[in-house]
Coordinates of C-alpha atoms (C1' of nucleotides) in Angstrom, one line a residue:
Chain A
M1 CA 62.2 88.6 94.0
G2 CA 65.7 88.4 92.6
R3 CA 68.3 86.7 94.7
R4 CA 71.5 88.7 95.4
P5 CA 74.6 87.1 93.9
Q6 CA 76.6 85.1 96.4
L7 CA 79.0 87.0 98.6
T8 CA 82.6 86.2 97.8
S9 CA 85.9 87.6 98.8
D10 CA 86.4 89.0 95.3
R11 CA 83.1 90.9 95.4
I12 CA 84.0 92.2 98.9
V13 CA 87.4 93.4 97.7
A14 CA 85.9 95.1 94.7
A15 CA 83.3 96.8 96.8
A16 CA 86.0 98.0 99.2
A17 CA 87.9 99.4 96.3
A18 CA 84.8 101.2 95.1
V19 CA 84.3 102.7 98.5
A20 CA 88.0 103.8 98.7
D21 CA 87.9 105.3 95.1
R22 CA 84.9 107.4 96.2
G23 CA 85.9 108.5 99.7
G24 CA 89.5 107.5 100.3
I25 CA 90.8 104.7 102.4
A26 CA 89.4 106.3 105.6
A27 CA 85.9 105.7 104.2
V28 CA 86.5 101.9 104.1
S29 CA 84.9 100.3 107.1
M30 CA 83.3 96.9 107.6
R31 CA 79.9 98.7 107.7
S32 CA 80.4 100.8 104.6
V33 CA 81.7 97.9 102.6
G34 CA 78.8 95.8 103.8
S35 CA 76.3 98.5 102.8
E36 CA 77.9 98.8 99.4
L37 CA 77.0 95.2 98.9
G38 CA 73.6 95.4 100.6
V39 CA 74.7 93.2 103.4
E40 CA 75.4 93.6 107.1
A41 CA 79.0 94.3 108.2
M42 CA 79.2 91.0 110.0
S43 CA 78.5 89.0 106.8
I44 CA 82.0 90.0 105.6
Y45 CA 83.6 88.0 108.4
H46 CA 82.4 84.8 106.8
H47 CA 84.7 85.4 103.9
I48 CA 87.5 87.6 105.2
P49 CA 88.9 87.1 108.7
S50 CA 89.5 90.8 109.6
K51 CA 89.7 94.3 108.4
D52 CA 93.5 94.0 108.2
A53 CA 93.1 91.0 105.8
L54 CA 90.7 93.1 103.7
L55 CA 93.3 95.9 103.4
D56 CA 95.9 93.4 102.4
A57 CA 93.6 92.0 99.8
L58 CA 92.9 95.5 98.6
A59 CA 96.6 96.2 98.1
E60 CA 97.0 93.0 96.1
W61 CA 93.9 93.8 94.0
V62 CA 95.6 97.1 92.9
F63 CA 99.0 95.6 92.2
G64 CA 97.4 92.8 90.3
Q65 CA 96.1 95.3 87.7
I66 CA 99.5 96.5 86.6
E67 CA 100.5 95.2 83.2
L68 CA 103.5 93.0 83.3
P69 CA 106.2 92.4 80.7
E70 CA 107.0 89.1 79.0
P71 CA 110.6 87.8 79.5
S72 CA 111.2 88.2 75.7
D73 CA 110.0 91.8 75.4
P74 CA 112.7 94.4 74.4
W75 CA 113.7 95.7 77.8
R76 CA 113.6 99.4 77.4
E77 CA 110.1 99.5 75.8
A78 CA 108.9 96.9 78.3
M79 CA 110.2 99.0 81.3
I80 CA 108.5 102.1 80.0
R81 CA 105.2 100.4 79.4
R82 CA 105.3 98.8 82.8
A83 CA 106.1 102.1 84.4
D84 CA 103.2 103.8 82.5
S85 CA 100.8 101.0 83.5
A86 CA 101.9 101.2 87.2
R87 CA 101.5 104.9 87.2
S88 CA 98.0 104.9 85.7
V89 CA 96.8 102.1 88.0
L90 CA 98.2 103.8 91.1
A91 CA 97.0 107.2 90.0
A92 CA 93.5 105.7 89.6
H93 CA 93.6 104.3 93.2
P94 CA 95.9 106.7 95.0
W95 CA 95.0 105.4 98.4
A96 CA 97.0 102.2 97.5
L97 CA 100.3 104.0 97.9
G98 CA 99.4 105.3 101.3
M99 CA 98.7 101.7 102.4
M100 CA 102.1 100.3 101.3
E101 CA 104.0 101.5 104.3
S102 CA 101.7 99.9 106.9
R103 CA 101.4 96.4 105.3
P104 CA 104.9 94.8 105.0
A105 CA 104.0 91.3 103.9
P106 CA 104.3 91.1 100.1
G107 CA 101.5 89.0 98.5
P108 CA 101.6 86.8 95.4
A109 CA 100.7 89.8 93.1
L110 CA 103.6 91.8 94.3
L111 CA 106.1 88.9 94.1
Q112 CA 104.8 88.0 90.6
H113 CA 105.3 91.6 89.7
H114 CA 108.9 91.6 90.8
D115 CA 109.5 88.3 89.1
R116 CA 108.2 89.3 85.7
V117 CA 110.1 92.6 85.7
L118 CA 113.4 91.0 86.7
G119 CA 112.7 88.2 84.2
C120 CA 112.6 90.7 81.3
L121 CA 115.8 92.4 82.4
L122 CA 117.7 89.1 83.0
T123 CA 116.5 87.7 79.6
A124 CA 117.7 90.9 77.9
G125 CA 121.2 90.2 79.3
F126 CA 121.3 92.3 82.5
S127 CA 123.4 90.9 85.2
P128 CA 121.4 90.0 88.3
T129 CA 123.1 92.9 90.2
L130 CA 122.4 95.5 87.5
A131 CA 118.8 94.1 87.1
T132 CA 118.2 94.6 90.8
H133 CA 119.6 98.1 90.6
A134 CA 117.5 98.9 87.6
F135 CA 114.3 97.6 89.1
S136 CA 114.7 99.3 92.4
T137 CA 115.5 102.6 90.8
I138 CA 112.6 102.5 88.3
D139 CA 110.2 101.3 90.9
A140 CA 111.2 103.9 93.5
Y141 CA 110.8 106.6 90.9
V142 CA 107.3 105.5 89.8
Y143 CA 106.0 105.2 93.4
G144 CA 107.5 108.5 94.4
F145 CA 106.2 110.2 91.3
V146 CA 102.7 109.1 91.8
L147 CA 102.9 109.9 95.5
T148 CA 104.0 113.5 94.7
E149 CA 101.4 113.7 92.0
S150 CA 98.6 112.6 94.2
S151 CA 99.6 115.1 96.9
L152 CA 99.6 118.0 94.4
P153 CA 97.2 120.7 95.5
F154 CA 95.7 120.7 92.0
T155 CA 94.5 118.1 89.5
P156 CA 97.2 117.9 86.8
G157 CA 96.4 118.8 83.2
E158 CA 93.7 121.1 81.9
G159 CA 95.8 124.1 82.6
A160 CA 95.0 123.8 86.3
E161 CA 98.7 124.4 87.1
A162 CA 98.4 128.0 85.9
E163 CA 95.3 128.5 87.9
F164 CA 96.9 127.2 91.0
A165 CA 100.0 129.4 90.5
A166 CA 97.8 132.4 90.3
E167 CA 96.0 131.4 93.5
V168 CA 99.2 130.9 95.5
A169 CA 101.1 133.9 94.0
P170 CA 100.4 136.2 96.9
S171 CA 102.0 133.9 99.4
M172 CA 105.0 133.4 97.2
E173 CA 107.1 136.2 98.6
D174 CA 108.6 133.9 101.1
Y175 CA 109.6 131.4 98.4
P176 CA 111.5 133.4 95.7
Y177 CA 113.1 130.4 93.9
L178 CA 109.9 128.4 93.9
A179 CA 108.1 131.4 92.5
R180 CA 110.7 131.9 89.8
S181 CA 110.6 128.3 88.7
L182 CA 106.8 128.2 88.7
A183 CA 106.6 131.4 86.7
D184 CA 109.1 130.4 84.1
V185 CA 107.9 126.9 83.7
L186 CA 104.2 127.9 83.5
D187 CA 105.1 130.6 81.0
G188 CA 103.6 129.8 77.6
G189 CA 100.9 127.6 79.1
T190 CA 102.2 124.4 77.6
Y191 CA 103.5 123.0 80.8
A192 CA 101.8 120.1 82.5
F193 CA 103.2 118.3 85.5
A194 CA 102.2 115.1 83.8
N195 CA 105.1 115.6 81.3
E196 CA 107.6 115.4 84.1
F197 CA 106.9 111.7 84.5
H198 CA 108.4 110.8 81.1
S199 CA 111.2 113.3 81.4
G200 CA 112.5 111.7 84.6
L201 CA 111.8 108.2 83.4
D202 CA 113.8 108.8 80.1
L203 CA 116.6 110.2 82.2
I204 CA 116.7 107.0 84.3
M205 CA 116.4 104.8 81.2
D206 CA 119.3 106.6 79.4
A207 CA 121.5 106.1 82.5
L208 CA 120.5 102.4 82.7
Q209 CA 121.2 101.9 79.0
R210 CA 124.6 103.3 79.5
R211 CA 125.4 101.0 82.4
F212 CA 124.0 98.1 80.5
A213 CA 126.3 98.8 77.5
E214 CA 129.4 99.1 79.8
Q215 CA 128.6 95.9 81.8
Chain B
M1 CA 103.3 119.2 143.7
G2 CA 105.1 120.0 140.4
R3 CA 103.0 121.9 137.9
R4 CA 102.9 120.3 134.4
P5 CA 104.4 122.4 131.7
Q6 CA 101.9 124.4 129.6
L7 CA 100.1 122.5 126.9
T8 CA 101.2 123.9 123.5
S9 CA 100.6 122.8 119.9
D10 CA 104.3 122.0 119.6
R11 CA 104.2 119.7 122.6
I12 CA 101.0 118.1 121.3
V13 CA 102.6 117.4 117.8
A14 CA 105.8 116.0 119.4
A15 CA 103.6 113.7 121.6
A16 CA 101.7 112.6 118.5
A17 CA 105.0 111.8 116.7
A18 CA 106.1 109.8 119.7
V19 CA 102.9 107.8 119.7
A20 CA 103.2 107.2 115.9
D21 CA 106.9 106.2 116.2
R22 CA 105.9 103.6 118.8
G23 CA 102.7 102.2 117.3
G24 CA 102.2 103.6 113.8
I25 CA 99.9 106.3 112.6
A26 CA 96.8 104.2 113.5
A27 CA 97.8 104.4 117.1
V28 CA 97.4 108.2 117.0
S29 CA 94.1 109.1 118.5
M30 CA 93.1 112.3 120.4
R31 CA 92.8 110.1 123.5
S32 CA 96.2 108.4 123.1
V33 CA 98.0 111.7 122.4
G34 CA 96.2 113.2 125.4
S35 CA 97.3 110.4 127.7
E36 CA 100.9 110.7 126.3
L37 CA 100.8 114.2 127.8
G38 CA 98.9 113.3 131.0
V39 CA 95.9 115.2 129.8
E40 CA 92.3 114.6 128.7
A41 CA 91.6 114.2 124.9
M42 CA 89.5 117.3 125.0
S43 CA 92.3 119.5 126.2
I44 CA 93.9 119.2 122.8
Y45 CA 91.1 121.0 121.1
H46 CA 92.0 124.2 122.9
H47 CA 95.3 124.3 120.9
I48 CA 94.5 122.3 117.7
P49 CA 91.1 122.5 116.0
S50 CA 90.8 118.9 114.8
K51 CA 92.5 115.6 114.4
D52 CA 92.9 116.4 110.7
A53 CA 94.8 119.6 111.7
L54 CA 96.9 117.5 114.0
L55 CA 97.9 115.1 111.2
D56 CA 98.7 118.1 108.9
A57 CA 101.0 119.5 111.7
L58 CA 102.6 116.1 112.1
A59 CA 103.5 115.9 108.4
E60 CA 105.0 119.4 108.6
W61 CA 106.9 118.4 111.7
V62 CA 108.6 115.6 109.8
F63 CA 109.4 117.6 106.7
G64 CA 110.7 120.4 108.8
Q65 CA 113.5 118.1 110.0
I66 CA 115.0 117.5 106.6
E67 CA 118.4 119.3 106.2
L68 CA 118.1 121.9 103.5
P69 CA 120.9 123.2 101.1
E70 CA 122.1 126.8 100.9
P71 CA 121.8 128.4 97.5
S72 CA 125.6 128.7 97.2
D73 CA 126.3 125.0 98.0
P74 CA 127.8 123.0 95.1
W75 CA 124.7 121.4 93.6
R76 CA 125.7 117.8 93.3
E77 CA 127.0 117.4 96.8
A78 CA 124.0 119.4 98.1
M79 CA 121.5 117.2 96.3
I80 CA 123.1 114.1 97.6
R81 CA 123.2 115.4 101.2
R82 CA 119.6 116.6 101.0
A83 CA 118.5 113.1 99.6
D84 CA 120.4 111.4 102.4
S85 CA 118.8 113.6 105.1
A86 CA 115.3 113.2 103.6
R87 CA 115.8 109.4 103.5
S88 CA 117.0 109.2 107.1
V89 CA 114.3 111.4 108.5
L90 CA 111.6 109.6 106.5
A91 CA 113.0 106.2 107.4
A92 CA 112.9 107.2 111.1
H93 CA 109.2 108.2 110.8
P94 CA 107.9 105.9 108.0
W95 CA 104.3 106.7 108.8
A96 CA 104.9 110.2 107.3
L97 CA 105.0 108.9 103.8
G98 CA 101.8 107.0 104.2
M99 CA 100.1 110.3 105.2
M100 CA 101.3 112.3 102.2
E101 CA 98.7 111.0 99.8
S102 CA 95.8 111.9 102.0
R103 CA 96.8 115.5 102.8
P104 CA 97.1 117.6 99.7
A105 CA 97.7 121.0 101.2
P106 CA 101.4 121.7 101.3
G107 CA 102.4 123.6 104.5
P108 CA 105.2 126.1 104.9
A109 CA 107.8 123.4 105.7
L110 CA 107.2 121.7 102.4
L111 CA 107.1 124.9 100.4
Q112 CA 110.3 126.0 102.1
H113 CA 111.8 122.7 101.2
H114 CA 111.0 123.1 97.6
D115 CA 112.2 126.6 97.6
R116 CA 115.6 125.8 99.0
V117 CA 116.3 122.9 96.8
L118 CA 115.3 124.8 93.6
G119 CA 117.4 127.8 94.9
C120 CA 120.5 125.7 95.0
L121 CA 119.9 124.3 91.5
L122 CA 119.1 127.7 90.0
T123 CA 122.1 129.4 91.6
A124 CA 124.3 126.6 90.2
G125 CA 123.1 127.6 86.7
F126 CA 120.3 125.1 86.0
S127 CA 117.5 126.6 83.9
P128 CA 114.2 126.7 85.7
T129 CA 112.9 123.9 83.5
L130 CA 115.8 121.6 84.1
A131 CA 115.8 122.5 87.8
T132 CA 112.2 121.4 88.0
H133 CA 112.9 118.2 86.2
A134 CA 115.9 117.5 88.5
F135 CA 113.9 118.2 91.6
S136 CA 110.9 116.2 90.7
T137 CA 113.0 113.2 89.6
I138 CA 115.2 113.2 92.7
D139 CA 112.3 113.7 95.1
A140 CA 110.2 111.0 93.5
Y141 CA 113.2 108.6 93.8
V142 CA 113.8 109.4 97.4
Y143 CA 110.1 109.0 98.4
G144 CA 109.7 105.9 96.4
F145 CA 112.9 104.3 97.7
V146 CA 111.9 104.9 101.4
L147 CA 108.4 103.6 100.6
T148 CA 109.9 100.4 99.2
E149 CA 112.4 100.2 102.0
S150 CA 109.7 100.6 104.7
S151 CA 107.6 97.9 103.2
L152 CA 110.4 95.4 103.0
P153 CA 109.6 92.3 105.0
F154 CA 112.9 92.5 106.8
T155 CA 114.9 95.3 108.5
P156 CA 117.8 96.2 106.2
G157 CA 121.4 95.7 107.2
E158 CA 122.7 93.2 109.7
G159 CA 122.6 90.4 107.2
A160 CA 118.9 90.1 107.6
E161 CA 118.4 89.9 103.8
A162 CA 120.1 86.6 103.7
E163 CA 118.0 85.3 106.6
F164 CA 114.9 86.4 104.8
A165 CA 115.9 84.8 101.5
A166 CA 116.4 81.5 103.4
E167 CA 113.0 81.8 104.9
V168 CA 111.2 82.5 101.7
A169 CA 113.2 80.0 99.6
P170 CA 110.6 77.3 99.6
S171 CA 107.9 79.5 98.1
M172 CA 110.3 80.7 95.4
E173 CA 109.5 78.0 92.9
D174 CA 106.8 80.2 91.4
Y175 CA 109.2 83.1 91.0
P176 CA 112.3 81.8 89.2
Y177 CA 113.7 85.1 88.1
L178 CA 113.2 86.7 91.5
A179 CA 114.9 83.6 93.1
R180 CA 117.8 83.9 90.7
S181 CA 118.3 87.6 91.4
L182 CA 118.1 87.2 95.1
A183 CA 120.5 84.2 95.1
D184 CA 123.1 85.9 93.0
V185 CA 122.9 89.2 94.7
L186 CA 123.0 87.8 98.2
D187 CA 125.8 85.5 97.3
G188 CA 129.0 86.6 99.1
G189 CA 127.0 88.2 102.0
T190 CA 128.2 91.7 101.2
Y191 CA 124.9 92.8 99.8
A192 CA 122.7 95.2 101.7
F193 CA 119.5 96.8 100.3
A194 CA 120.7 100.0 101.8
N195 CA 123.5 100.3 99.2
E196 CA 120.8 100.4 96.5
F197 CA 119.9 103.9 97.5
H198 CA 123.2 105.4 96.5
S199 CA 123.5 103.3 93.5
G200 CA 120.2 104.6 92.1
L201 CA 120.9 108.1 93.3
D202 CA 124.3 108.2 91.6
L203 CA 122.7 107.0 88.4
I204 CA 120.2 109.9 88.5
M205 CA 122.9 112.4 89.4
D206 CA 125.1 111.3 86.5
A207 CA 122.2 111.7 84.1
L208 CA 121.4 115.1 85.5
Q209 CA 125.0 116.2 85.3
R210 CA 125.1 115.2 81.6
R211 CA 121.9 117.2 80.9
F212 CA 123.3 120.2 82.8
A213 CA 126.5 120.2 80.7
E214 CA 124.5 120.0 77.5
Q215 CA 122.1 122.8 78.5
Chain C
dA1 C1' 76.7 77.0 105.7
dC2 C1' 75.8 81.6 105.6
dC3 C1' 73.7 85.9 107.4
dT4 C1' 72.0 88.8 111.3
dG5 C1' 71.5 91.8 115.6
dA6 C1' 72.8 93.0 120.1
dA7 C1' 76.7 94.0 122.7
dC8 C1' 81.5 95.8 124.1
dA9 C1' 85.4 98.6 123.9
dC10 C1' 87.0 101.9 121.2
dC11 C1' 87.0 106.5 118.1
dG12 C1' 86.3 112.1 116.9
dT13 C1' 83.7 115.8 118.3
dT14 C1' 79.9 118.8 120.8
dC15 C1' 78.5 121.0 124.6
dA16 C1' 77.8 122.4 129.3
dA17 C1' 80.3 122.7 133.3
dG18 C1' 84.1 123.4 136.3
dT19 C1' 88.6 126.3 137.9
Chain D
dA1 C1' 91.6 131.1 129.6
dC2 C1' 92.2 126.5 130.0
dC3 C1' 90.8 121.8 131.3
dT4 C1' 87.2 118.3 132.2
dG5 C1' 83.4 114.8 131.8
dA6 C1' 79.2 113.2 129.9
dA7 C1' 77.1 112.4 125.7
dC8 C1' 76.5 111.1 120.6
dA9 C1' 77.3 108.9 116.4
dC10 C1' 80.7 106.2 114.8
dC11 C1' 84.3 102.0 114.5
dG12 C1' 86.2 96.6 114.7
dT13 C1' 85.0 92.5 116.6
dT14 C1' 82.7 88.6 119.7
dC15 C1' 79.0 85.8 120.4
dA16 C1' 74.5 83.8 120.4
dA17 C1' 70.8 83.4 117.5
dG18 C1' 68.3 82.8 113.4
dT19 C1' 67.6 80.4 108.3

DNA sequence: ACCTGAACACCGTTCAAGT
DNA sequence: ACCTGAACACCGTTCAAGT
């Protein structure tokens, strides 16, 4: 009979991510991750000291997947590509954002992430102060956007927005401005919430470019 | 002997918030909330159908505390005031942001919030499309900023940033750009991460004002 | 060295019982 | 009508035991 591959912390973290992708972070328990690997819950403790450590590793696993810029990349394109990558990685594992608030210690993946983004901006000629402003603004925007997106009551794209608007229409009497915005914006059927991401990102990049030129 | 005040869903939600403020969202259990009120866990079920419903109510409770603009308020000041209020409310109850991702159904408080913000922008003359862009950009920025802020490994203000930088300095060899930014930005001792909030917010408001003028 | 299984103190929730 | 207490199926984690 075929031997099971060795249990390693990498395999455990990947299994935990699979469980979370399927059922949300609440579905991740030592027992469920164990059974994902065909192993008892207690076996995990030989590779990872606690559930808290497993969650920390899970957060690192997600942030480690975000594509990072090289110092020599043209800054504007690099920032947009990084933002797109961060958004798609976080949107694929939305439970990761919910974890951020409760685990304050930044791991190597997050520190590396900060370092590479700042590296690109500094190399492009941003002052350290402006680079810090730029990074914290872009990052806040990306995190917040994905957070908003993940808590939307519909799955973006595929015209689901219009469907949702129709569903909620009856209860919209109490929210006249919201109703008006939704109606107008959905009119024509070409709207997708997804487009909002680049709209806001461009707005921020334009403003940064202006500050950069003035500096 | 003094009778205890009637158990109501409002008192239950307030007790749950107190427990969360003290020990984080993980500390909120039917039993801990019950004991906060001097009551058995099961008593709660006579007023709130499930723990999930309690968490929904908790999210609503937080968002209901954010100060909302009047339609006639000057838009730029109103947006900044709203962003400041959202930030201080969310920073006071940081567990609320971590909850957002896992509870997709927006309650009345959140819908009202959206309605009032859009109302101010529309009344000021923003097109529904631009108002939607503006709102989603500002909101994403505020959420993301608080999320970043809450996961900082130090409590902002009080010069704690410098203290932290000194602590981490040894492990900074692997992150040269991050080290350089930190060093430069902390130099002089006047830096506080808190200032970053208005820096990024101003940047966004400037860009929005420009789009508004062009519209 | 690595994996297991019983045990303990928790958790959300059901249900029958008390006032 | 509202509150309780026992019970059930979970959970993280300890520890002694197996290979």
